[in-house]
């Protein structure tokens, strides 16, 4: 049981497990992480300290784009084996929900991803087993779990103060 579970994945999967502590270390223990957190909380204060918020945001965006590209490659090449239109099926919403549910912390976000992935894996297995549940309900299960998780904890969430706020001056 453990052999296929642990040793039957692509390098991207193993790399993603290694990335969680590396990203946590990057955000909490490096100058870039300190600048990134400062820009996320108050870009004007970061600018007063000599940090360019626009540059820092672009750097973070580029890193996120590379990681999203690896995720998309994993989904298409290793999981499905073929590209089809709408291959992600709204998984971007689930990824965003995982970040929110994980309170913008890498470790908690990884735990949220595992929770949502377990719901997705369960719906696939349940369809194969023929449990007598309409397949439409099973396909919606990961999204329902995501909504339930967010609805239960959204009042306790505190996003970065400057999330989505443009930098007013340079």
PDB file of C-alpha atoms in Angstrom:
ATOM      1  CA  UNK A   1       0.000   0.000   0.000  1.00  0.00           C
ATOM      2  CA  UNK A   2       2.748   2.473   0.912  1.00  0.00           C
ATOM      3  CA  UNK A   3       4.984   1.647  -2.071  1.00  0.00           C
ATOM      4  CA  UNK A   4       2.726   3.061  -4.805  1.00  0.00           C
ATOM      5  CA  UNK A   5       1.569   5.850  -2.492  1.00  0.00           C
ATOM      6  CA  UNK A   6       5.096   7.084  -1.823  1.00  0.00           C
ATOM      7  CA  UNK A   7       7.136   6.062  -4.861  1.00  0.00           C
ATOM      8  CA  UNK A   8       4.861   6.255  -7.895  1.00  0.00           C
ATOM      9  CA  UNK A   9       4.932   9.990  -8.651  1.00  0.00           C
ATOM     10  CA  UNK A  10       6.745  12.380 -10.961  1.00  0.00           C
ATOM     11  CA  UNK A  11       9.655  14.581  -9.956  1.00  0.00           C
ATOM     12  CA  UNK A  12       7.360  17.619  -9.863  1.00  0.00           C
ATOM     13  CA  UNK A  13       5.324  16.030  -7.052  1.00  0.00           C
ATOM     14  CA  UNK A  14       8.411  15.299  -4.961  1.00  0.00           C
ATOM     15  CA  UNK A  15       9.736  18.772  -5.751  1.00  0.00           C
ATOM     16  CA  UNK A  16       6.502  20.332  -4.545  1.00  0.00           C
ATOM     17  CA  UNK A  17       6.852  18.593  -1.190  1.00  0.00           C
ATOM     18  CA  UNK A  18      10.374  19.974  -0.907  1.00  0.00           C
ATOM     19  CA  UNK A  19       9.195  23.446  -1.901  1.00  0.00           C
ATOM     20  CA  UNK A  20       6.885  23.874   1.087  1.00  0.00           C
ATOM     21  CA  UNK A  21       9.648  24.195   3.711  1.00  0.00           C
ATOM     22  CA  UNK A  22      11.875  26.055   1.234  1.00  0.00           C
ATOM     23  CA  UNK A  23       9.202  28.674   0.551  1.00  0.00           C
ATOM     24  CA  UNK A  24       8.487  28.989   4.283  1.00  0.00           C
ATOM     25  CA  UNK A  25      12.193  29.522   4.871  1.00  0.00           C
ATOM     26  CA  UNK A  26      12.378  32.028   2.013  1.00  0.00           C
ATOM     27  CA  UNK A  27       9.460  34.062   3.343  1.00  0.00           C
ATOM     28  CA  UNK A  28      10.447  33.983   7.010  1.00  0.00           C
ATOM     29  CA  UNK A  29      14.261  33.985   6.993  1.00  0.00           C
ATOM     30  CA  UNK A  30      15.536  35.978   3.997  1.00  0.00           C
ATOM     31  CA  UNK A  31      15.796  39.624   3.048  1.00  0.00           C
ATOM     32  CA  UNK A  32      13.542  38.993   0.048  1.00  0.00           C
ATOM     33  CA  UNK A  33      10.914  37.449   2.339  1.00  0.00           C
ATOM     34  CA  UNK A  34      11.087  40.409   4.691  1.00  0.00           C
ATOM     35  CA  UNK A  35      10.687  42.827   1.775  1.00  0.00           C
ATOM     36  CA  UNK A  36       7.822  40.765   0.369  1.00  0.00           C
ATOM     37  CA  UNK A  37       5.975  40.735   3.683  1.00  0.00           C
ATOM     38  CA  UNK A  38       6.593  44.469   4.149  1.00  0.00           C
ATOM     39  CA  UNK A  39       5.241  45.237   0.685  1.00  0.00           C
ATOM     40  CA  UNK A  40       2.219  43.027   1.393  1.00  0.00           C
ATOM     41  CA  UNK A  41       1.401  44.857   4.595  1.00  0.00           C
ATOM     42  CA  UNK A  42       2.243  48.463   3.736  1.00  0.00           C
ATOM     43  CA  UNK A  43       3.923  49.348   0.432  1.00  0.00           C
ATOM     44  CA  UNK A  44       4.299  53.006   1.407  1.00  0.00           C
ATOM     45  CA  UNK A  45       6.205  52.127   4.597  1.00  0.00           C
ATOM     46  CA  UNK A  46       8.362  49.662   2.641  1.00  0.00           C
ATOM     47  CA  UNK A  47       9.080  52.381   0.076  1.00  0.00           C
ATOM     48  CA  UNK A  48      10.127  54.738   2.880  1.00  0.00           C
ATOM     49  CA  UNK A  49      12.696  52.130   3.915  1.00  0.00           C
ATOM     50  CA  UNK A  50      14.117  51.947   0.396  1.00  0.00           C
ATOM     51  CA  UNK A  51      12.246  48.887  -0.876  1.00  0.00           C
ATOM     52  CA  UNK A  52      10.746  49.179  -4.357  1.00  0.00           C
ATOM     53  CA  UNK A  53       7.247  47.687  -3.944  1.00  0.00           C
ATOM     54  CA  UNK A  54       6.603  47.402  -7.680  1.00  0.00           C
ATOM     55  CA  UNK A  55       9.846  45.514  -8.264  1.00  0.00           C
ATOM     56  CA  UNK A  56       9.226  43.231  -5.281  1.00  0.00           C
ATOM     57  CA  UNK A  57       5.701  42.461  -6.454  1.00  0.00           C
ATOM     58  CA  UNK A  58       6.943  41.699  -9.965  1.00  0.00           C
ATOM     59  CA  UNK A  59       9.614  39.367  -8.585  1.00  0.00           C
ATOM     60  CA  UNK A  60       7.011  37.523  -6.527  1.00  0.00           C
ATOM     61  CA  UNK A  61       4.686  37.379  -9.520  1.00  0.00           C
ATOM     62  CA  UNK A  62       7.414  35.852 -11.691  1.00  0.00           C
ATOM     63  CA  UNK A  63       8.172  33.192  -9.087  1.00  0.00           C
ATOM     64  CA  UNK A  64       4.456  32.409  -8.783  1.00  0.00           C
ATOM     65  CA  UNK A  65       4.177  32.170 -12.568  1.00  0.00           C
ATOM     66  CA  UNK A  66       7.033  29.666 -12.760  1.00  0.00           C
ATOM     67  CA  UNK A  67       5.500  27.552  -9.992  1.00  0.00           C
ATOM     68  CA  UNK A  68       2.070  27.705 -11.623  1.00  0.00           C
ATOM     69  CA  UNK A  69       3.674  26.599 -14.877  1.00  0.00           C
ATOM     70  CA  UNK A  70       5.154  23.559 -13.152  1.00  0.00           C
ATOM     71  CA  UNK A  71       1.752  22.818 -11.660  1.00  0.00           C
ATOM     72  CA  UNK A  72       0.083  23.041 -15.047  1.00  0.00           C
ATOM     73  CA  UNK A  73       2.748  20.831 -16.614  1.00  0.00           C
ATOM     74  CA  UNK A  74       2.228  18.284 -13.847  1.00  0.00           C
ATOM     75  CA  UNK A  75      -1.525  18.315 -14.378  1.00  0.00           C
ATOM     76  CA  UNK A  76      -1.322  17.920 -18.141  1.00  0.00           C
ATOM     77  CA  UNK A  77       1.712  15.696 -18.654  1.00  0.00           C
ATOM     78  CA  UNK A  78       1.878  13.464 -15.599  1.00  0.00           C
ATOM     79  CA  UNK A  79      -1.703  13.263 -14.348  1.00  0.00           C
ATOM     80  CA  UNK A  80      -3.806  13.300 -17.514  1.00  0.00           C
ATOM     81  CA  UNK A  81      -1.268  12.687 -20.252  1.00  0.00           C
ATOM     82  CA  UNK A  82      -3.055  14.976 -22.715  1.00  0.00           C
ATOM     83  CA  UNK A  83      -4.092  18.617 -22.902  1.00  0.00           C
ATOM     84  CA  UNK A  84      -7.773  19.360 -23.272  1.00  0.00           C
ATOM     85  CA  UNK A  85      -9.683  22.597 -23.072  1.00  0.00           C
ATOM     86  CA  UNK A  86     -10.631  23.574 -19.489  1.00  0.00           C
ATOM     87  CA  UNK A  87      -8.230  20.970 -18.139  1.00  0.00           C
ATOM     88  CA  UNK A  88      -7.985  22.780 -14.810  1.00  0.00           C
ATOM     89  CA  UNK A  89     -11.770  22.667 -14.229  1.00  0.00           C
ATOM     90  CA  UNK A  90     -11.726  25.511 -11.739  1.00  0.00           C
ATOM     91  CA  UNK A  91      -8.772  24.232  -9.731  1.00  0.00           C
ATOM     92  CA  UNK A  92      -7.412  27.783  -9.656  1.00  0.00           C
ATOM     93  CA  UNK A  93     -10.337  28.699  -7.388  1.00  0.00           C
ATOM     94  CA  UNK A  94      -9.422  25.779  -5.133  1.00  0.00           C
ATOM     95  CA  UNK A  95      -5.758  26.868  -5.098  1.00  0.00           C
ATOM     96  CA  UNK A  96      -6.752  30.397  -4.099  1.00  0.00           C
ATOM     97  CA  UNK A  97      -9.065  28.981  -1.445  1.00  0.00           C
ATOM     98  CA  UNK A  98      -6.192  26.837  -0.135  1.00  0.00           C
ATOM     99  CA  UNK A  99      -4.030  29.936   0.299  1.00  0.00           C
ATOM    100  CA  UNK A 100      -6.837  31.740   2.135  1.00  0.00           C
ATOM    101  CA  UNK A 101      -7.719  28.665   4.210  1.00  0.00           C
ATOM    102  CA  UNK A 102      -4.011  28.218   4.973  1.00  0.00           C
ATOM    103  CA  UNK A 103      -3.915  31.780   6.299  1.00  0.00           C
ATOM    104  CA  UNK A 104      -1.231  32.796   3.793  1.00  0.00           C
ATOM    105  CA  UNK A 105       1.305  30.462   5.441  1.00  0.00           C
ATOM    106  CA  UNK A 106       3.075  27.783   3.338  1.00  0.00           C
ATOM    107  CA  UNK A 107       2.657  24.896   5.782  1.00  0.00           C
ATOM    108  CA  UNK A 108      -1.019  25.518   6.446  1.00  0.00           C
ATOM    109  CA  UNK A 109      -1.632  26.091   2.755  1.00  0.00           C
ATOM    110  CA  UNK A 110      -0.032  22.732   1.964  1.00  0.00           C
ATOM    111  CA  UNK A 111      -2.338  21.101   4.530  1.00  0.00           C
ATOM    112  CA  UNK A 112      -5.341  22.776   2.891  1.00  0.00           C
ATOM    113  CA  UNK A 113      -4.191  21.528  -0.516  1.00  0.00           C
ATOM    114  CA  UNK A 114      -4.018  17.980   0.849  1.00  0.00           C
ATOM    115  CA  UNK A 115      -7.547  18.333   2.263  1.00  0.00           C
ATOM    116  CA  UNK A 116      -8.967  19.583  -1.027  1.00  0.00           C
ATOM    117  CA  UNK A 117      -7.006  17.001  -3.038  1.00  0.00           C
ATOM    118  CA  UNK A 118      -8.386  14.250  -0.798  1.00  0.00           C
ATOM    119  CA  UNK A 119     -11.910  15.433  -1.584  1.00  0.00           C
ATOM    120  CA  UNK A 120     -11.063  15.368  -5.303  1.00  0.00           C
ATOM    121  CA  UNK A 121      -9.536  11.889  -5.068  1.00  0.00           C
ATOM    122  CA  UNK A 122     -12.538  10.656  -3.106  1.00  0.00           C
ATOM    123  CA  UNK A 123     -14.984  11.853  -5.748  1.00  0.00           C
ATOM    124  CA  UNK A 124     -13.043  10.001  -8.464  1.00  0.00           C
ATOM    125  CA  UNK A 125     -12.950   6.775  -6.417  1.00  0.00           C
ATOM    126  CA  UNK A 126     -16.610   7.089  -5.451  1.00  0.00           C
ATOM    127  CA  UNK A 127     -17.618   7.342  -9.102  1.00  0.00           C
ATOM    128  CA  UNK A 128     -15.687   4.168  -9.928  1.00  0.00           C
ATOM    129  CA  UNK A 129     -17.215   2.277  -7.009  1.00  0.00           C
ATOM    130  CA  UNK A 130     -20.749   3.179  -8.095  1.00  0.00           C
ATOM    131  CA  UNK A 131     -22.103   4.246  -4.719  1.00  0.00           C
ATOM    132  CA  UNK A 132     -25.438   5.274  -6.170  1.00  0.00           C
ATOM    133  CA  UNK A 133     -24.751   8.971  -5.677  1.00  0.00           C
ATOM    134  CA  UNK A 134     -25.336  11.139  -8.756  1.00  0.00           C
ATOM    135  CA  UNK A 135     -21.992  11.798 -10.434  1.00  0.00           C
ATOM    136  CA  UNK A 136     -22.772  15.527 -10.650  1.00  0.00           C
ATOM    137  CA  UNK A 137     -22.815  15.717  -6.874  1.00  0.00           C
ATOM    138  CA  UNK A 138     -19.548  13.786  -6.654  1.00  0.00           C
ATOM    139  CA  UNK A 139     -17.862  16.066  -9.203  1.00  0.00           C
ATOM    140  CA  UNK A 140     -18.985  19.074  -7.159  1.00  0.00           C
ATOM    141  CA  UNK A 141     -17.630  17.579  -3.905  1.00  0.00           C
ATOM    142  CA  UNK A 142     -14.179  19.264  -3.967  1.00  0.00           C
ATOM    143  CA  UNK A 143     -15.814  22.636  -4.580  1.00  0.00           C
ATOM    144  CA  UNK A 144     -18.379  22.053  -1.827  1.00  0.00           C
ATOM    145  CA  UNK A 145     -15.603  21.129   0.615  1.00  0.00           C
ATOM    146  CA  UNK A 146     -13.728  24.263  -0.441  1.00  0.00           C
ATOM    147  CA  UNK A 147     -16.759  26.485   0.080  1.00  0.00           C
ATOM    148  CA  UNK A 148     -17.544  24.871   3.430  1.00  0.00           C
ATOM    149  CA  UNK A 149     -13.970  25.373   4.616  1.00  0.00           C
ATOM    150  CA  UNK A 150     -13.966  29.008   3.595  1.00  0.00           C
ATOM    151  CA  UNK A 151     -17.447  29.701   4.947  1.00  0.00           C
ATOM    152  CA  UNK A 152     -16.491  28.276   8.319  1.00  0.00           C
ATOM    153  CA  UNK A 153     -13.271  30.246   8.695  1.00  0.00           C
ATOM    154  CA  UNK A 154     -13.617  33.369   6.614  1.00  0.00           C
ATOM    155  CA  UNK A 155     -14.518  35.537   9.599  1.00  0.00           C
ATOM    156  CA  UNK A 156     -11.174  34.700  11.243  1.00  0.00           C
ATOM    157  CA  UNK A 157      -9.068  35.412   8.160  1.00  0.00           C
ATOM    158  CA  UNK A 158      -6.701  38.359   8.073  1.00  0.00           C
ATOM    159  CA  UNK A 159      -5.160  38.822   4.651  1.00  0.00           C
ATOM    160  CA  UNK A 160      -2.117  41.015   4.072  1.00  0.00           C
ATOM    161  CA  UNK A 161      -3.229  44.615   4.490  1.00  0.00           C
ATOM    162  CA  UNK A 162      -2.188  45.715   1.004  1.00  0.00           C
ATOM    163  CA  UNK A 163      -3.544  42.687  -0.834  1.00  0.00           C
ATOM    164  CA  UNK A 164      -4.956  43.902  -4.142  1.00  0.00           C
ATOM    165  CA  UNK A 165      -4.160  47.520  -3.400  1.00  0.00           C
ATOM    166  CA  UNK A 166      -2.074  49.240  -6.076  1.00  0.00           C
ATOM    167  CA  UNK A 167       1.041  51.149  -5.155  1.00  0.00           C
ATOM    168  CA  UNK A 168       0.011  54.810  -5.185  1.00  0.00           C
ATOM    169  CA  UNK A 169       3.344  56.398  -6.042  1.00  0.00           C
ATOM    170  CA  UNK A 170       6.861  55.456  -6.906  1.00  0.00           C
TER     171      UNK A 170
END
